[in-house]
Amino acid sequence: MYPFSPLARPATLARCAQHVLAALALTSAAMAAQAAAPQDLRAGADAEVVERLPERVSVAPATPQAAAVAARRWITLSRDTADPRYLGRAQAALAPWWARPDAPADLLVLQATVEQARHEFTAARATLERALQANPAQVQGWLTLATLERVGARYPAAEAACRNVARHGAALYAAACTLETRSLQGQHDAARSGFTALAQQLAAAPAQRAWVLSLLAESEERAGRDDAAEAAYRRSLADMADGYTALAFADQLLRRGRASAVLDVLRAQPASDAVLLRRAYALRLLGDDAWKSLAAEVKARFAAIAQRGEGLDAHARERALLALWLDAQPGAAWQAARTNLSLQKEPLDWWLALQASEQARDTAAHRAVVQALAQTGLQDARLARWQPQGVARTNVQGGQ
């Protein structure tokens, strides 16, 4: 049972780290941004560079501008450390404007970013709609909306949001946004050409090139071109070693049965739930009993969340993986995967729901997931056995 590149990013989706624009550092796909506290993206700002995140961050915002700076930094710290407590601090920085009808558009986008990170997708969408009504030229808002639409498998709506990015001058990011969305719908050859061209344009900007190469790697995986995907992952990590790409690459290696390599890729990563789960699974596949202590740590974390009275729905993806990989409880995995699929519908989420319902032998539920997947237009070689018509449409070229 091997998964594949998660999102998250959350999803699924615009990873930029050090020296990258705010639009991409603050969308859900920027889960692993590692030392950037960027400024707001403005129309025509493709070439803009940003400040480096200080080691310490203080929050005492008295103005919208100060609140935006503080919130961005707490959001970045949350992603760097996989610590959701920093999201609470980001919300605290935005608190004076959080519920105000006249909140500035850039603060509304940051609010939506916090909501999205907590998997409060309906609230995030409503907040973004307010932001874009107030300022239709808010490029960061359109990029964040495109991410939300992809996470929900609403690809035509995502493309519409990408077009609005282009209308307001951020051509490079609009191109990447569109290529990623179309790749999810099976246009893998066009994505390969487009991402390769973008990477060449960014030869002098390694952080941005790393992000584009990670998108290329994911697209190559969806096409079934595993060797090409691995090469792109390695190039991306060589440009900038970020956590999101490391997790995505680890998943690809797990799927290909290379558990030892997974431990190497994740060695320097912070011990987030996602990292611990993959380390534990790799160790289990290698016959190393050390996996048991890692699994126990993840379970203790979930128990602590429940004890605090916090909802576990935002952790449904990880709970499903835990049940499927480490606990051998397909019924529990299906329950968590079903909850997760109601929140987000990236390729990993479909895989989890299909795999878990199949192993749980819930025929009716499995059939319903297969039918729901068919309606999205998602084309992914890793899901091919559940979407027989998709095999030809994805133009699979394994190992190319």
Short mmCIF file of C-alpha atoms in Angstrom, two decimals:
data_model
loop_
_atom_site.label_atom_id
_atom_site.label_comp_id
_atom_site.label_asym_id
_atom_site.label_seq_id
_atom_site.Cartn_x
_atom_site.Cartn_y
_atom_site.Cartn_z
CA MET A 1 0.00 0.00 0.00
CA TYR A 2 1.98 2.95 -1.22
CA PRO A 3 0.59 6.48 -1.44
CA PHE A 4 1.76 9.32 -3.56
CA SER A 5 2.52 13.00 -3.42
CA PRO A 6 0.25 14.64 -0.87
CA LEU A 7 -0.78 17.98 -0.90
CA ALA A 8 -2.17 19.87 1.35
CA ARG A 9 -0.61 20.90 0.36
CA PRO A 10 -2.74 20.79 1.46
CA ALA A 11 -3.26 20.27 -1.01
CA THR A 12 -2.36 21.03 -3.22
CA LEU A 13 0.02 23.80 -4.45
CA ALA A 14 2.13 26.75 -4.95
CA ARG A 15 5.35 26.08 -3.13
CA CYS A 16 7.72 28.93 -2.88
CA ALA A 17 10.09 29.47 -0.06
CA GLN A 18 12.96 31.86 0.53
CA HIS A 19 12.91 34.85 -1.84
CA VAL A 20 9.49 34.09 -3.32
CA LEU A 21 6.33 36.08 -3.70
CA ALA A 22 3.64 36.22 -1.09
CA ALA A 23 0.98 34.83 -3.36
CA LEU A 24 2.70 31.51 -3.47
CA ALA A 25 4.19 31.51 -0.02
CA LEU A 26 0.71 31.89 1.44
CA THR A 27 -1.37 29.44 -0.55
CA SER A 28 -1.87 25.92 0.78
CA ALA A 29 0.65 24.43 -1.43
CA ALA A 30 3.30 26.43 0.27
CA MET A 31 3.19 24.15 3.29
CA ALA A 32 6.90 23.83 3.44
CA ALA A 33 8.04 27.39 2.87
CA GLN A 34 11.15 27.64 4.92
CA ALA A 35 12.51 31.04 5.67
CA ALA A 36 10.40 33.64 4.02
CA ALA A 37 8.08 36.29 5.31
CA PRO A 38 7.07 37.80 1.98
CA GLN A 39 5.29 40.97 1.16
CA ASP A 40 1.92 41.20 -0.57
CA LEU A 41 1.95 40.25 -4.21
CA ARG A 42 1.03 43.16 -6.41
CA ALA A 43 -0.01 43.17 -10.02
CA GLY A 44 3.02 42.99 -12.28
CA ALA A 45 5.30 41.82 -9.46
CA ASP A 46 6.67 38.57 -10.94
CA ALA A 47 10.28 39.66 -10.41
CA GLU A 48 9.88 41.02 -6.88
CA VAL A 49 12.01 39.48 -4.11
CA VAL A 50 11.16 39.46 -0.45
CA GLU A 51 12.65 39.69 3.02
CA ARG A 52 14.12 36.85 5.06
CA LEU A 53 12.18 35.67 8.10
CA PRO A 54 13.88 36.73 11.36
CA GLU A 55 14.65 34.09 13.96
CA ARG A 56 12.18 35.62 16.40
CA VAL A 57 8.80 37.13 15.67
CA SER A 58 6.92 39.55 17.87
CA VAL A 59 3.21 40.24 17.53
CA ALA A 60 1.84 43.57 18.66
CA PRO A 61 0.08 44.88 15.57
CA ALA A 62 -1.46 48.30 15.88
CA THR A 63 -2.13 48.84 12.18
CA PRO A 64 -3.36 46.65 9.33
CA GLN A 65 0.14 46.72 7.85
CA ALA A 66 1.73 45.49 11.07
CA ALA A 67 -0.96 42.84 11.47
CA ALA A 68 -0.29 41.56 7.95
CA VAL A 69 3.45 41.26 8.58
CA ALA A 70 2.93 39.46 11.90
CA ALA A 71 0.27 37.11 10.53
CA ARG A 72 2.42 36.13 7.55
CA ARG A 73 5.29 35.28 9.82
CA TRP A 74 3.19 33.16 12.17
CA ILE A 75 1.68 31.34 9.19
CA THR A 76 5.17 30.65 7.86
CA LEU A 77 6.30 29.36 11.26
CA SER A 78 3.26 27.10 11.41
CA ARG A 79 4.20 25.57 8.10
CA ASP A 80 7.90 25.32 8.91
CA THR A 81 7.27 23.54 12.20
CA ALA A 82 3.97 21.76 11.47
CA ASP A 83 2.73 23.40 14.68
CA PRO A 84 -0.90 24.57 14.41
CA ARG A 85 -0.54 26.75 17.51
CA TYR A 86 1.12 29.36 15.33
CA LEU A 87 -2.11 29.63 13.36
CA GLY A 88 -3.78 30.78 16.56
CA ARG A 89 -1.14 33.48 16.87
CA ALA A 90 -1.73 34.50 13.28
CA GLN A 91 -5.43 34.80 14.06
CA ALA A 92 -4.60 36.83 17.16
CA ALA A 93 -2.59 39.23 15.02
CA LEU A 94 -5.57 39.62 12.71
CA ALA A 95 -8.16 39.66 15.51
CA PRO A 96 -9.02 43.40 15.43
CA TRP A 97 -10.01 43.01 11.78
CA TRP A 98 -11.15 39.35 11.72
CA ALA A 99 -14.92 39.94 11.80
CA ARG A 100 -15.00 43.50 10.50
CA PRO A 101 -16.95 44.08 7.29
CA ASP A 102 -14.47 46.80 6.32
CA ALA A 103 -11.32 44.69 6.81
CA PRO A 104 -8.65 45.39 4.15
CA ALA A 105 -8.53 42.86 1.33
CA ASP A 106 -4.99 41.73 2.13
CA LEU A 107 -6.00 40.91 5.70
CA LEU A 108 -9.01 38.99 4.43
CA VAL A 109 -6.71 36.89 2.25
CA LEU A 110 -4.54 36.15 5.28
CA GLN A 111 -7.64 35.23 7.27
CA ALA A 112 -8.65 32.85 4.48
CA THR A 113 -5.16 31.36 4.57
CA VAL A 114 -5.54 30.57 8.28
CA GLU A 115 -9.01 29.12 7.69
CA GLN A 116 -7.74 27.03 4.80
CA ALA A 117 -4.84 25.69 6.88
CA ARG A 118 -7.40 24.55 9.44
CA HIS A 119 -9.43 22.88 6.69
CA GLU A 120 -12.24 25.39 7.18
CA PHE A 121 -12.68 25.51 3.43
CA THR A 122 -16.21 26.91 3.31
CA ALA A 123 -15.25 29.78 5.57
CA ALA A 124 -12.07 30.37 3.58
CA ARG A 125 -14.02 30.60 0.33
CA ALA A 126 -16.48 33.09 1.81
CA THR A 127 -13.63 35.20 3.15
CA LEU A 128 -11.88 35.18 -0.22
CA GLU A 129 -15.08 36.23 -1.97
CA ARG A 130 -15.24 39.25 0.34
CA ALA A 131 -11.60 40.07 -0.36
CA LEU A 132 -11.99 39.85 -4.12
CA GLN A 133 -15.17 41.89 -4.11
CA ALA A 134 -13.30 44.58 -2.21
CA ASN A 135 -10.25 44.40 -4.46
CA PRO A 136 -10.58 42.38 -7.69
CA ALA A 137 -6.89 43.02 -8.40
CA GLN A 138 -5.83 41.04 -5.31
CA VAL A 139 -3.63 38.52 -7.10
CA GLN A 140 -2.80 36.63 -3.94
CA GLY A 141 -6.52 36.18 -3.35
CA TRP A 142 -7.07 34.71 -6.82
CA LEU A 143 -4.17 32.30 -6.35
CA THR A 144 -5.52 31.20 -2.99
CA LEU A 145 -8.96 30.72 -4.54
CA ALA A 146 -7.44 28.65 -7.35
CA THR A 147 -5.85 26.44 -4.71
CA LEU A 148 -9.17 26.01 -2.93
CA GLU A 149 -10.84 25.05 -6.20
CA ARG A 150 -8.16 22.46 -6.96
CA VAL A 151 -8.42 21.03 -3.45
CA GLY A 152 -12.15 20.64 -4.09
CA ALA A 153 -11.55 19.08 -7.55
CA ARG A 154 -13.38 21.99 -9.19
CA TYR A 155 -10.97 22.38 -12.06
CA PRO A 156 -12.91 24.73 -14.38
CA ALA A 157 -13.35 27.12 -11.46
CA ALA A 158 -9.65 26.84 -10.67
CA GLU A 159 -8.77 27.75 -14.25
CA ALA A 160 -11.05 30.77 -14.05
CA ALA A 161 -9.18 31.94 -10.95
CA CYS A 162 -5.87 31.40 -12.77
CA ARG A 163 -7.10 33.61 -15.61
CA ASN A 164 -7.76 36.37 -13.11
CA VAL A 165 -4.16 36.06 -11.92
CA ALA A 166 -3.08 36.65 -15.52
CA ARG A 167 -5.42 39.62 -15.92
CA HIS A 168 -3.68 41.38 -13.07
CA GLY A 169 -0.14 41.05 -14.30
CA ALA A 170 1.43 38.04 -12.54
CA ALA A 171 2.10 36.12 -15.74
CA LEU A 172 4.55 33.55 -14.40
CA TYR A 173 2.29 32.54 -11.55
CA ALA A 174 -0.76 32.51 -13.79
CA ALA A 175 1.03 30.15 -16.15
CA ALA A 176 2.04 27.80 -13.32
CA CYS A 177 -1.47 27.95 -11.88
CA THR A 178 -3.00 26.97 -15.23
CA LEU A 179 -0.45 24.27 -15.99
CA GLU A 180 -0.99 22.61 -12.62
CA THR A 181 -4.76 22.69 -13.01
CA ARG A 182 -4.67 21.26 -16.52
CA SER A 183 -2.19 18.58 -15.53
CA LEU A 184 -4.72 17.36 -12.97
CA GLN A 185 -7.11 16.92 -15.90
CA GLY A 186 -4.65 14.82 -17.89
CA GLN A 187 -2.74 17.40 -19.96
CA HIS A 188 0.61 16.03 -18.80
CA ASP A 189 2.65 16.58 -21.95
CA ALA A 190 1.66 20.25 -22.08
CA ALA A 191 2.49 20.54 -18.38
CA ARG A 192 5.91 18.99 -18.94
CA SER A 193 6.70 21.48 -21.70
CA GLY A 194 5.31 24.43 -19.78
CA PHE A 195 6.97 23.71 -16.45
CA THR A 196 10.28 22.96 -18.16
CA ALA A 197 10.13 26.32 -19.92
CA LEU A 198 9.28 28.13 -16.68
CA ALA A 199 12.17 26.43 -14.88
CA GLN A 200 14.54 27.58 -17.60
CA GLN A 201 13.28 31.15 -17.20
CA LEU A 202 14.06 30.95 -13.47
CA ALA A 203 17.68 29.86 -13.80
CA ALA A 204 18.79 32.80 -11.65
CA ALA A 205 16.06 32.29 -9.02
CA PRO A 206 16.66 28.89 -7.39
CA ALA A 207 13.86 29.13 -4.83
CA GLN A 208 11.24 29.81 -7.47
CA ARG A 209 12.77 27.25 -9.80
CA ALA A 210 12.59 24.66 -6.99
CA TRP A 211 8.86 25.34 -6.69
CA VAL A 212 8.31 24.96 -10.46
CA LEU A 213 10.35 21.75 -10.52
CA SER A 214 8.25 20.33 -7.70
CA LEU A 215 5.13 21.03 -9.76
CA LEU A 216 6.79 19.34 -12.73
CA ALA A 217 7.64 16.32 -10.58
CA GLU A 218 4.04 15.95 -9.43
CA SER A 219 2.77 16.27 -12.99
CA GLU A 220 5.19 13.60 -14.16
CA GLU A 221 3.92 11.29 -11.41
CA ARG A 222 0.35 11.84 -12.53
CA ALA A 223 1.46 10.91 -16.05
CA GLY A 224 3.07 7.69 -14.81
CA ARG A 225 6.57 8.88 -15.70
CA ASP A 226 8.28 7.87 -12.47
CA ASP A 227 11.90 8.23 -13.54
CA ALA A 228 11.27 11.73 -14.85
CA ALA A 229 9.37 12.58 -11.66
CA GLU A 230 12.26 11.41 -9.49
CA ALA A 231 14.72 13.49 -11.49
CA ALA A 232 12.54 16.58 -11.07
CA TYR A 233 12.15 15.98 -7.32
CA ARG A 234 15.91 15.68 -6.91
CA ARG A 235 16.53 18.85 -8.89
CA SER A 236 13.94 20.71 -6.84
CA LEU A 237 15.45 19.57 -3.54
CA ALA A 238 18.94 20.45 -4.78
CA ASP A 239 17.76 24.01 -5.44
CA MET A 240 15.98 24.26 -2.09
CA ALA A 241 15.33 21.47 0.39
CA ASP A 242 11.78 22.15 1.56
CA GLY A 243 9.52 19.90 3.56
CA TYR A 244 6.63 19.70 1.13
CA THR A 245 8.77 18.44 -1.73
CA ALA A 246 10.60 16.03 0.58
CA LEU A 247 7.26 14.50 1.63
CA ALA A 248 6.06 14.26 -1.96
CA PHE A 249 9.30 12.58 -3.01
CA ALA A 250 9.13 10.23 -0.02
CA ASP A 251 5.67 9.14 -1.08
CA GLN A 252 6.88 8.44 -4.58
CA LEU A 253 9.73 6.35 -3.20
CA LEU A 254 7.34 4.42 -0.93
CA ARG A 255 5.10 3.68 -3.87
CA ARG A 256 8.11 2.28 -5.72
CA GLY A 257 9.21 0.12 -2.79
CA ARG A 258 12.31 2.12 -1.86
CA ALA A 259 11.85 2.43 1.89
CA SER A 260 15.54 2.97 2.70
CA ALA A 261 15.65 5.98 0.40
CA VAL A 262 12.60 7.40 2.18
CA LEU A 263 14.53 7.56 5.45
CA ASP A 264 17.35 9.42 3.69
CA VAL A 265 14.99 11.96 2.13
CA LEU A 266 13.20 12.65 5.42
CA ARG A 267 16.25 12.56 7.68
CA ALA A 268 16.54 16.33 8.11
CA GLN A 269 12.81 17.08 8.21
CA PRO A 270 11.02 18.28 11.37
CA ALA A 271 9.04 15.56 13.12
CA SER A 272 5.58 16.52 11.89
CA ASP A 273 2.77 13.97 11.92
CA ALA A 274 3.19 13.46 8.18
CA VAL A 275 6.94 12.89 8.49
CA LEU A 276 6.60 10.51 11.45
CA LEU A 277 3.97 8.45 9.63
CA ARG A 278 6.20 7.99 6.60
CA ARG A 279 9.27 7.21 8.66
CA ALA A 280 7.29 4.65 10.63
CA TYR A 281 5.89 3.02 7.52
CA ALA A 282 9.31 2.87 5.87
CA LEU A 283 10.80 1.28 9.00
CA ARG A 284 7.97 -1.23 9.13
CA LEU A 285 8.56 -2.19 5.52
CA LEU A 286 12.24 -2.68 6.37
CA GLY A 287 11.39 -4.91 9.32
CA ASP A 288 12.72 -2.44 11.89
CA ASP A 289 10.66 -2.44 15.10
CA ALA A 290 11.54 1.21 15.67
CA TRP A 291 8.37 1.98 13.71
CA LYS A 292 6.30 1.11 16.77
CA SER A 293 7.59 4.00 18.88
CA LEU A 294 6.96 6.46 16.05
CA ALA A 295 3.42 5.16 15.61
CA ALA A 296 2.85 5.50 19.35
CA GLU A 297 4.02 9.11 19.23
CA VAL A 298 1.58 9.97 16.44
CA LYS A 299 -1.26 8.32 18.37
CA ALA A 300 -0.31 10.27 21.49
CA ARG A 301 -0.50 13.49 19.52
CA PHE A 302 -3.98 12.69 18.27
CA ALA A 303 -5.05 11.74 21.79
CA ALA A 304 -3.76 15.07 23.09
CA ILE A 305 -5.75 16.94 20.44
CA ALA A 306 -8.91 15.07 21.42
CA GLN A 307 -8.24 15.71 25.12
CA ARG A 308 -8.04 19.44 24.44
CA GLY A 309 -11.50 19.22 22.92
CA GLU A 310 -10.27 20.10 19.44
CA GLY A 311 -11.77 18.46 16.40
CA LEU A 312 -9.83 15.74 14.63
CA ASP A 313 -11.38 16.26 11.20
CA ALA A 314 -8.46 18.41 10.07
CA HIS A 315 -6.21 15.42 10.81
CA ALA A 316 -8.41 12.89 9.02
CA ARG A 317 -5.87 12.27 6.25
CA GLU A 318 -3.13 11.38 8.74
CA ARG A 319 -5.53 9.28 10.83
CA ALA A 320 -6.52 7.32 7.73
CA LEU A 321 -2.88 6.69 6.84
CA LEU A 322 -2.15 5.58 10.40
CA ALA A 323 -5.02 3.10 10.38
CA LEU A 324 -4.18 1.81 6.91
CA TRP A 325 -0.37 1.56 7.16
CA LEU A 326 0.40 0.90 10.80
CA ASP A 327 -2.72 -0.38 12.57
CA ALA A 328 -4.10 -2.71 9.87
CA GLN A 329 -7.60 -1.38 10.56
CA PRO A 330 -9.23 -0.80 7.16
CA GLY A 331 -12.61 -0.02 8.70
CA ALA A 332 -11.17 2.80 10.79
CA ALA A 333 -9.12 3.91 7.80
CA TRP A 334 -12.28 4.14 5.69
CA GLN A 335 -14.12 6.18 8.31
CA ALA A 336 -11.27 8.69 8.49
CA ALA A 337 -10.75 8.67 4.72
CA ARG A 338 -14.45 9.38 4.15
CA THR A 339 -14.29 12.36 6.50
CA ASN A 340 -11.14 13.56 4.79
CA LEU A 341 -12.65 13.24 1.31
CA SER A 342 -15.58 15.40 2.38
CA LEU A 343 -13.03 18.14 3.10
CA GLN A 344 -10.46 17.81 0.35
CA LYS A 345 -10.23 15.95 -2.93
CA GLU A 346 -6.63 15.92 -4.04
CA PRO A 347 -5.20 12.75 -5.63
CA LEU A 348 -3.96 11.35 -2.31
CA ASP A 349 -7.40 11.85 -0.79
CA TRP A 350 -9.03 9.84 -3.57
CA TRP A 351 -6.40 7.13 -3.22
CA LEU A 352 -7.01 6.91 0.51
CA ALA A 353 -10.78 6.66 0.11
CA LEU A 354 -10.55 4.09 -2.67
CA GLN A 355 -7.92 1.97 -0.96
CA ALA A 356 -9.59 2.06 2.45
CA SER A 357 -13.12 1.35 1.22
CA GLU A 358 -11.79 -1.49 -0.91
CA GLN A 359 -9.86 -3.05 1.97
CA ALA A 360 -12.81 -2.56 4.30
CA ARG A 361 -14.88 -4.54 1.75
CA ASP A 362 -17.56 -1.89 1.74
CA THR A 363 -18.68 -2.48 -1.83
CA ALA A 364 -21.37 0.19 -1.93
CA ALA A 365 -19.11 2.84 -0.45
CA HIS A 366 -16.28 1.92 -2.80
CA ARG A 367 -18.57 2.13 -5.82
CA ALA A 368 -19.77 5.55 -4.71
CA VAL A 369 -16.20 6.83 -4.43
CA VAL A 370 -15.33 5.46 -7.88
CA GLN A 371 -18.37 7.22 -9.35
CA ALA A 372 -17.57 10.48 -7.57
CA LEU A 373 -14.00 10.37 -8.85
CA ALA A 374 -15.19 9.87 -12.42
CA GLN A 375 -17.27 13.04 -12.21
CA THR A 376 -14.32 15.27 -11.31
CA GLY A 377 -12.27 14.92 -14.47
CA LEU A 378 -9.14 14.09 -12.46
CA GLN A 379 -6.73 11.96 -14.51
CA ASP A 380 -3.90 10.28 -12.64
CA ALA A 381 -2.01 7.13 -13.60
CA ARG A 382 -1.76 6.19 -9.92
CA LEU A 383 -5.54 5.89 -9.80
CA ALA A 384 -5.78 4.09 -13.14
CA ARG A 385 -7.07 0.78 -11.81
CA TRP A 386 -10.12 2.58 -10.44
CA GLN A 387 -10.72 4.67 -13.57
CA PRO A 388 -10.22 2.36 -16.57
CA GLN A 389 -10.95 5.05 -19.15
CA GLY A 390 -8.32 7.25 -17.54
CA VAL A 391 -5.45 4.96 -18.45
CA ALA A 392 -5.45 5.98 -22.08
CA ARG A 393 -6.32 9.58 -21.36
CA THR A 394 -3.37 10.14 -19.04
CA ASN A 395 -0.89 9.25 -21.79
CA VAL A 396 1.08 7.05 -19.41
CA GLN A 397 4.75 6.81 -20.29
CA GLY A 398 6.25 5.04 -17.30
CA GLY A 399 9.92 5.68 -16.74
CA GLN A 400 10.22 8.25 -19.51
#
